[in-house]
Every structure is written in C-alpha cells, then in structure tokens.
C-alpha cells in the first residue's frame, strides 16, 4: 500500500488477470500477474476463495474510475498531470485545493501535495498573492 493511503480507501480487489493454469482443480489458480506485482514478491498462485469474477465498472455511476487506482501497480499506466488548481477551502493544516487533472478527474489535495506544482504558482498569481 503506498505511503499516505488509507487501507479503507484502497480497492478490495485488483485485476482483471487471466488464469494461466489450474493448479488444483477448482481450488488453486495461477494468474498472469504483471511484472511489477511479481517484483513486489506477490505469489501468482491464489486459492479460489480469494478470487472474484470480473465485472466491468458501472461508468454512469462512477465515471472515470479505473481498475488500477493504486500508484505503481501497473507499468505503463496512464500518467496523471495537473491541469489547474481552481479553488481552495479551509485554513492551516486543513487547507485543501481543488485540483483538475488531465484525465478530467477533480480531487481535493492538501497543501503539501500541491505546493511544488507550477499550477499552484499560477493559482497564487491569479489570486494576487
């Protein structure tokens, strides 16, 4: 789990992954995991009770949600860059900034996450600070 990410907010399952081989009929399966997961020491053999049938995301209810939301879990994953910072609220350590990403997603990020970004400098300039 990446630093700073809550276990509650992490996706429960990763995937989809293709089944390469049935190890024990109906009991254990070897999955075709990406190299970066194997490099992290994840064993590709799983018991059937740990696997779930893949269902597509319901894009109308959860637009833009991706299968792999954890950073660093897929080589060649789509890179996100900040388009603009358009708003803020709170003060002190609770100060949050509204960040628009190149993927179209909008999130609220803490000052420590945005203070080194060019978009943050542009936002401060627009505010006249």
Short mmCIF file of N, CA and C in Angstrom, two decimals:
data_model
loop_
_atom_site.label_atom_id
_atom_site.label_comp_id
_atom_site.label_asym_id
_atom_site.label_seq_id
_atom_site.Cartn_x
_atom_site.Cartn_y
_atom_site.Cartn_z
N UNK A 1 0.85 -1.18 0.00
CA UNK A 1 0.00 0.00 0.00
C UNK A 1 0.89 1.23 0.00
N UNK A 2 0.69 2.18 -0.93
CA UNK A 2 1.52 3.38 -0.97
C UNK A 2 1.41 4.19 0.31
N UNK A 3 2.49 4.90 0.65
CA UNK A 3 2.51 5.73 1.85
C UNK A 3 1.40 6.77 1.77
N UNK A 4 0.73 6.99 2.87
CA UNK A 4 -0.32 8.00 2.93
C UNK A 4 -1.69 7.53 2.47
N UNK A 5 -1.80 6.30 2.00
CA UNK A 5 -3.09 5.80 1.54
C UNK A 5 -3.75 4.97 2.63
N UNK A 6 -4.98 5.28 2.92
CA UNK A 6 -5.73 4.55 3.93
C UNK A 6 -6.14 3.18 3.40
N UNK A 7 -6.03 2.19 4.24
CA UNK A 7 -6.43 0.84 3.84
C UNK A 7 -7.91 0.78 3.48
N UNK A 8 -8.73 1.60 4.17
CA UNK A 8 -10.16 1.63 3.88
C UNK A 8 -10.46 2.15 2.48
N UNK A 9 -9.62 3.06 1.98
CA UNK A 9 -9.87 3.68 0.69
C UNK A 9 -9.26 2.89 -0.47
N UNK A 10 -8.44 1.91 -0.17
CA UNK A 10 -7.81 1.10 -1.21
C UNK A 10 -8.83 0.14 -1.81
N UNK A 11 -8.70 -0.15 -3.10
CA UNK A 11 -9.62 -1.12 -3.70
C UNK A 11 -9.46 -2.49 -3.06
N UNK A 12 -10.55 -3.20 -2.93
CA UNK A 12 -10.54 -4.50 -2.28
C UNK A 12 -9.87 -5.55 -3.17
N UNK A 13 -10.06 -5.43 -4.47
CA UNK A 13 -9.52 -6.40 -5.41
C UNK A 13 -8.80 -5.67 -6.53
N UNK A 14 -7.76 -6.32 -7.08
CA UNK A 14 -7.04 -5.81 -8.24
C UNK A 14 -7.35 -6.72 -9.41
N UNK A 15 -7.26 -6.16 -10.61
CA UNK A 15 -7.48 -7.03 -11.76
C UNK A 15 -8.17 -6.33 -12.89
N UNK A 16 -8.59 -6.98 -13.88
CA UNK A 16 -8.68 -8.43 -14.04
C UNK A 16 -7.34 -9.05 -14.46
N UNK A 17 -7.14 -10.30 -14.10
CA UNK A 17 -5.96 -11.06 -14.51
C UNK A 17 -6.42 -12.36 -15.13
N UNK A 18 -5.70 -12.78 -16.16
CA UNK A 18 -6.04 -14.02 -16.85
C UNK A 18 -5.53 -15.21 -16.03
N UNK A 19 -6.29 -16.28 -16.02
CA UNK A 19 -5.86 -17.52 -15.35
C UNK A 19 -4.94 -18.27 -16.31
N UNK A 20 -3.68 -18.47 -15.88
CA UNK A 20 -2.70 -19.17 -16.70
C UNK A 20 -2.82 -20.69 -16.57
N UNK A 21 -3.10 -21.13 -15.33
CA UNK A 21 -3.06 -22.56 -15.09
C UNK A 21 -3.92 -22.90 -13.87
N UNK A 22 -4.60 -24.03 -13.95
CA UNK A 22 -5.33 -24.55 -12.79
C UNK A 22 -4.36 -25.46 -12.04
N UNK A 23 -4.02 -25.07 -10.82
CA UNK A 23 -3.04 -25.84 -10.04
C UNK A 23 -3.71 -27.07 -9.41
N UNK A 24 -4.75 -26.85 -8.65
CA UNK A 24 -5.54 -27.94 -8.06
C UNK A 24 -6.96 -27.70 -8.55
N UNK A 25 -7.53 -28.68 -9.23
CA UNK A 25 -8.83 -28.50 -9.89
C UNK A 25 -9.87 -27.87 -8.97
N UNK A 26 -10.31 -26.65 -9.34
CA UNK A 26 -11.34 -25.94 -8.60
C UNK A 26 -10.88 -25.34 -7.28
N UNK A 27 -9.59 -25.40 -7.02
CA UNK A 27 -9.11 -24.93 -5.72
C UNK A 27 -8.07 -23.83 -5.83
N UNK A 28 -7.01 -24.03 -6.60
CA UNK A 28 -5.94 -23.04 -6.73
C UNK A 28 -5.67 -22.73 -8.19
N UNK A 29 -5.38 -21.45 -8.43
CA UNK A 29 -5.16 -20.98 -9.79
C UNK A 29 -3.91 -20.11 -9.87
N UNK A 30 -3.17 -20.26 -10.97
CA UNK A 30 -2.02 -19.39 -11.22
C UNK A 30 -2.49 -18.29 -12.16
N UNK A 31 -2.29 -17.02 -11.75
CA UNK A 31 -2.72 -15.88 -12.54
C UNK A 31 -1.56 -15.26 -13.30
N UNK A 32 -1.86 -14.64 -14.43
CA UNK A 32 -0.86 -13.92 -15.21
C UNK A 32 -0.75 -12.51 -14.63
N UNK A 33 0.11 -12.34 -13.63
CA UNK A 33 0.28 -11.04 -12.98
C UNK A 33 1.31 -10.21 -13.74
N UNK A 34 1.17 -8.88 -13.72
CA UNK A 34 2.18 -8.01 -14.34
C UNK A 34 3.52 -8.14 -13.61
N UNK A 35 4.59 -7.81 -14.31
CA UNK A 35 5.93 -7.92 -13.74
C UNK A 35 6.11 -7.11 -12.47
N UNK A 36 5.51 -5.91 -12.42
CA UNK A 36 5.72 -5.08 -11.23
C UNK A 36 5.10 -5.70 -9.98
N UNK A 37 4.01 -6.45 -10.12
CA UNK A 37 3.44 -7.15 -8.96
C UNK A 37 4.33 -8.33 -8.55
N UNK A 38 4.86 -9.04 -9.54
CA UNK A 38 5.76 -10.15 -9.24
C UNK A 38 7.04 -9.63 -8.58
N UNK A 39 7.52 -8.46 -9.03
CA UNK A 39 8.72 -7.86 -8.45
C UNK A 39 8.51 -7.46 -6.99
N UNK A 40 7.27 -7.22 -6.61
CA UNK A 40 6.96 -6.88 -5.22
C UNK A 40 6.86 -8.14 -4.35
N UNK A 41 7.07 -9.29 -4.95
CA UNK A 41 7.06 -10.53 -4.18
C UNK A 41 5.70 -11.17 -4.05
N UNK A 42 4.75 -10.76 -4.89
CA UNK A 42 3.41 -11.35 -4.82
C UNK A 42 3.41 -12.68 -5.57
N UNK A 43 3.02 -13.74 -4.88
CA UNK A 43 2.96 -15.07 -5.47
C UNK A 43 1.77 -15.13 -6.43
N UNK A 44 1.97 -15.64 -7.66
CA UNK A 44 0.88 -15.66 -8.64
C UNK A 44 -0.16 -16.76 -8.43
N UNK A 45 0.01 -17.62 -7.42
CA UNK A 45 -0.94 -18.71 -7.17
C UNK A 45 -1.88 -18.30 -6.04
N UNK A 46 -3.20 -18.39 -6.32
CA UNK A 46 -4.21 -17.97 -5.36
C UNK A 46 -5.26 -19.07 -5.19
N UNK A 47 -5.77 -19.20 -3.98
CA UNK A 47 -6.87 -20.11 -3.71
C UNK A 47 -8.14 -19.49 -4.30
N UNK A 48 -9.05 -20.32 -4.74
CA UNK A 48 -10.29 -19.86 -5.38
C UNK A 48 -11.10 -18.93 -4.49
N UNK A 49 -11.01 -19.09 -3.18
CA UNK A 49 -11.80 -18.24 -2.27
C UNK A 49 -11.32 -16.79 -2.27
N UNK A 50 -10.10 -16.55 -2.77
CA UNK A 50 -9.57 -15.18 -2.83
C UNK A 50 -9.86 -14.50 -4.16
N UNK A 51 -10.40 -15.23 -5.11
CA UNK A 51 -10.66 -14.69 -6.45
C UNK A 51 -12.13 -14.35 -6.63
N UNK A 52 -12.38 -13.36 -7.48
CA UNK A 52 -13.75 -12.95 -7.80
C UNK A 52 -13.88 -12.85 -9.32
N UNK A 53 -15.08 -13.08 -9.83
CA UNK A 53 -15.36 -12.90 -11.25
C UNK A 53 -15.31 -11.42 -11.55
N UNK A 54 -14.65 -11.06 -12.65
CA UNK A 54 -14.50 -9.66 -13.03
C UNK A 54 -15.81 -9.10 -13.58
N UNK A 55 -16.20 -7.93 -13.07
CA UNK A 55 -17.36 -7.19 -13.58
C UNK A 55 -16.89 -5.80 -13.98
N UNK A 56 -17.31 -5.37 -15.17
CA UNK A 56 -16.95 -4.02 -15.63
C UNK A 56 -17.47 -2.98 -14.66
N UNK A 57 -16.76 -1.84 -14.58
CA UNK A 57 -17.24 -0.73 -13.76
C UNK A 57 -18.50 -0.15 -14.36
N UNK A 58 -19.37 0.31 -13.50
CA UNK A 58 -20.57 0.99 -13.95
C UNK A 58 -20.19 2.46 -14.17
N UNK A 59 -19.82 2.79 -15.41
CA UNK A 59 -19.25 4.10 -15.70
C UNK A 59 -20.25 5.24 -15.53
N UNK A 60 -21.54 4.96 -15.57
CA UNK A 60 -22.51 6.04 -15.38
C UNK A 60 -22.57 6.49 -13.93
N UNK A 61 -22.41 5.55 -13.01
CA UNK A 61 -22.43 5.90 -11.58
C UNK A 61 -21.06 6.33 -11.07
N UNK A 62 -19.99 5.79 -11.65
CA UNK A 62 -18.63 6.09 -11.21
C UNK A 62 -17.78 6.45 -12.43
N UNK A 63 -17.99 7.62 -13.03
CA UNK A 63 -17.27 7.97 -14.25
C UNK A 63 -15.77 8.07 -14.02
N UNK A 64 -15.02 7.50 -14.95
CA UNK A 64 -13.58 7.62 -14.92
C UNK A 64 -12.87 6.72 -13.92
N UNK A 65 -13.59 5.92 -13.18
CA UNK A 65 -12.94 5.03 -12.22
C UNK A 65 -12.14 3.98 -12.99
N UNK A 66 -10.91 3.78 -12.56
CA UNK A 66 -10.05 2.84 -13.26
C UNK A 66 -9.89 1.56 -12.46
N UNK A 67 -9.48 0.50 -13.14
CA UNK A 67 -9.27 -0.78 -12.46
C UNK A 67 -8.09 -0.70 -11.50
N UNK A 68 -7.03 -0.04 -11.93
CA UNK A 68 -5.82 0.08 -11.11
C UNK A 68 -5.70 1.50 -10.61
N UNK A 69 -6.21 1.76 -9.42
CA UNK A 69 -6.10 3.10 -8.86
C UNK A 69 -4.89 3.26 -7.95
N UNK A 70 -4.24 2.19 -7.60
CA UNK A 70 -3.07 2.30 -6.73
C UNK A 70 -1.85 2.68 -7.55
N UNK A 71 -1.10 3.64 -7.04
CA UNK A 71 0.10 4.11 -7.74
C UNK A 71 1.13 2.99 -7.80
N UNK A 72 1.79 2.88 -8.95
CA UNK A 72 2.88 1.94 -9.07
C UNK A 72 2.48 0.49 -9.26
N UNK A 73 1.23 0.21 -9.53
CA UNK A 73 0.82 -1.18 -9.68
C UNK A 73 0.74 -1.62 -11.14
N UNK A 74 0.99 -0.76 -12.05
CA UNK A 74 0.97 -1.18 -13.45
C UNK A 74 2.01 -0.39 -14.22
N UNK A 75 2.92 -1.11 -14.86
CA UNK A 75 3.90 -0.45 -15.70
C UNK A 75 3.19 0.14 -16.90
N UNK A 76 3.54 1.34 -17.28
CA UNK A 76 2.91 1.99 -18.42
C UNK A 76 1.52 2.49 -18.13
N UNK A 77 1.17 2.62 -16.87
CA UNK A 77 -0.15 3.13 -16.52
C UNK A 77 -0.25 4.58 -16.96
N UNK A 78 -1.47 5.01 -17.19
CA UNK A 78 -1.72 6.38 -17.62
C UNK A 78 -1.18 7.36 -16.58
N UNK A 79 -0.36 8.31 -17.04
CA UNK A 79 0.18 9.29 -16.10
C UNK A 79 -0.80 10.43 -15.94
N UNK A 80 -0.92 10.89 -14.73
CA UNK A 80 -1.81 12.00 -14.41
C UNK A 80 -0.97 13.24 -14.23
N UNK A 81 -1.41 14.34 -14.80
CA UNK A 81 -0.74 15.61 -14.57
C UNK A 81 -1.81 16.65 -14.24
N UNK A 82 -1.39 17.66 -13.50
CA UNK A 82 -2.32 18.69 -13.06
C UNK A 82 -2.54 19.70 -14.18
N UNK A 83 -3.81 19.97 -14.49
CA UNK A 83 -4.16 20.98 -15.47
C UNK A 83 -4.23 22.34 -14.79
N UNK A 84 -4.97 22.39 -13.67
CA UNK A 84 -5.10 23.65 -12.95
C UNK A 84 -5.56 23.41 -11.52
N UNK A 85 -5.30 24.41 -10.70
CA UNK A 85 -5.85 24.47 -9.35
C UNK A 85 -6.85 25.61 -9.39
N UNK A 86 -8.11 25.32 -9.06
CA UNK A 86 -9.16 26.31 -9.30
C UNK A 86 -9.84 26.84 -8.05
N UNK A 87 -9.58 26.26 -6.89
CA UNK A 87 -10.28 26.71 -5.69
C UNK A 87 -9.55 26.17 -4.47
N UNK A 88 -9.89 26.70 -3.31
CA UNK A 88 -9.35 26.19 -2.06
C UNK A 88 -10.36 26.44 -0.95
N UNK A 89 -10.23 25.70 0.13
CA UNK A 89 -11.04 25.97 1.32
C UNK A 89 -10.30 25.45 2.55
N UNK A 90 -10.74 25.92 3.70
CA UNK A 90 -10.09 25.54 4.95
C UNK A 90 -8.96 26.49 5.26
N UNK A 91 -8.30 26.24 6.38
CA UNK A 91 -7.12 27.04 6.72
C UNK A 91 -6.19 26.21 7.59
N UNK A 92 -4.96 26.68 7.68
CA UNK A 92 -3.96 25.96 8.46
C UNK A 92 -3.68 24.59 7.88
N UNK A 93 -3.57 23.60 8.75
CA UNK A 93 -3.26 22.24 8.29
C UNK A 93 -4.43 21.59 7.56
N UNK A 94 -5.62 22.17 7.64
CA UNK A 94 -6.80 21.63 6.95
C UNK A 94 -7.04 22.28 5.58
N UNK A 95 -6.10 23.08 5.10
CA UNK A 95 -6.23 23.77 3.82
C UNK A 95 -6.21 22.76 2.67
N UNK A 96 -7.23 22.80 1.82
CA UNK A 96 -7.34 21.90 0.67
C UNK A 96 -7.48 22.70 -0.61
N UNK A 97 -6.96 22.15 -1.71
CA UNK A 97 -7.03 22.80 -3.02
C UNK A 97 -7.74 21.89 -4.01
N UNK A 98 -8.60 22.50 -4.84
CA UNK A 98 -9.34 21.76 -5.87
C UNK A 98 -8.43 21.63 -7.09
N UNK A 99 -8.07 20.39 -7.42
CA UNK A 99 -7.12 20.12 -8.50
C UNK A 99 -7.84 19.42 -9.65
N UNK A 100 -7.67 19.97 -10.85
CA UNK A 100 -8.21 19.33 -12.06
C UNK A 100 -7.05 18.64 -12.77
N UNK A 101 -7.23 17.35 -13.05
CA UNK A 101 -6.20 16.53 -13.68
C UNK A 101 -6.43 16.41 -15.18
N UNK A 102 -5.40 16.01 -15.92
CA UNK A 102 -5.52 15.85 -17.37
C UNK A 102 -6.49 14.74 -17.76
N UNK A 103 -6.82 13.87 -16.83
CA UNK A 103 -7.77 12.79 -17.10
C UNK A 103 -9.22 13.25 -16.96
N UNK A 104 -9.41 14.50 -16.47
CA UNK A 104 -10.74 15.02 -16.25
C UNK A 104 -11.21 14.88 -14.81
N UNK A 105 -10.48 14.13 -14.01
CA UNK A 105 -10.82 13.96 -12.60
C UNK A 105 -10.58 15.26 -11.84
N UNK A 106 -11.37 15.48 -10.81
CA UNK A 106 -11.18 16.62 -9.92
C UNK A 106 -11.08 16.07 -8.50
N UNK A 107 -10.00 16.45 -7.82
CA UNK A 107 -9.78 16.00 -6.45
C UNK A 107 -9.43 17.18 -5.56
N UNK A 108 -9.55 16.97 -4.27
CA UNK A 108 -9.12 17.97 -3.28
C UNK A 108 -7.83 17.46 -2.66
N UNK A 109 -6.76 18.25 -2.79
CA UNK A 109 -5.45 17.85 -2.31
C UNK A 109 -4.94 18.80 -1.24
N UNK A 110 -4.11 18.29 -0.36
CA UNK A 110 -3.53 19.10 0.71
C UNK A 110 -2.41 19.99 0.18
N UNK A 111 -2.11 21.02 0.95
CA UNK A 111 -1.07 21.98 0.56
C UNK A 111 0.26 21.28 0.31
N UNK A 112 0.63 20.33 1.15
CA UNK A 112 1.93 19.66 0.98
C UNK A 112 2.03 18.92 -0.35
N UNK A 113 0.88 18.54 -0.93
CA UNK A 113 0.87 17.83 -2.20
C UNK A 113 0.98 18.77 -3.40
N UNK A 114 0.54 20.02 -3.26
CA UNK A 114 0.47 20.92 -4.41
C UNK A 114 1.48 22.05 -4.38
N UNK A 115 2.14 22.27 -3.25
CA UNK A 115 2.95 23.49 -3.11
C UNK A 115 4.14 23.56 -4.06
N UNK A 116 4.59 22.44 -4.61
CA UNK A 116 5.72 22.45 -5.54
C UNK A 116 5.29 22.45 -7.01
N UNK A 117 4.00 22.50 -7.26
CA UNK A 117 3.49 22.44 -8.63
C UNK A 117 3.46 23.82 -9.29
N UNK A 118 3.68 23.85 -10.59
CA UNK A 118 3.57 25.09 -11.35
C UNK A 118 2.15 25.61 -11.30
N UNK A 119 1.18 24.70 -11.33
CA UNK A 119 -0.24 25.10 -11.26
C UNK A 119 -0.54 25.83 -9.96
N UNK A 120 0.15 25.48 -8.89
CA UNK A 120 -0.03 26.16 -7.60
C UNK A 120 0.49 27.59 -7.69
N UNK A 121 1.65 27.77 -8.31
CA UNK A 121 2.19 29.13 -8.51
C UNK A 121 1.24 29.96 -9.36
N UNK A 122 0.69 29.35 -10.41
CA UNK A 122 -0.27 30.06 -11.28
C UNK A 122 -1.52 30.44 -10.50
N UNK A 123 -1.98 29.57 -9.62
CA UNK A 123 -3.16 29.84 -8.81
C UNK A 123 -2.91 31.02 -7.87
N UNK A 124 -1.76 31.03 -7.22
CA UNK A 124 -1.42 32.14 -6.32
C UNK A 124 -1.30 33.45 -7.09
N UNK A 125 -0.74 33.40 -8.29
CA UNK A 125 -0.64 34.60 -9.13
C UNK A 125 -2.02 35.11 -9.50
N UNK A 126 -2.92 34.20 -9.85
CA UNK A 126 -4.29 34.59 -10.21
C UNK A 126 -5.02 35.23 -9.02
N UNK A 127 -4.68 34.79 -7.80
CA UNK A 127 -5.29 35.37 -6.61
C UNK A 127 -4.63 36.69 -6.21
N UNK A 128 -3.48 36.97 -6.81
CA UNK A 128 -2.76 38.19 -6.47
C UNK A 128 -1.94 38.07 -5.20
N UNK A 129 -1.57 36.85 -4.86
CA UNK A 129 -0.78 36.63 -3.63
C UNK A 129 0.69 36.62 -3.97
#
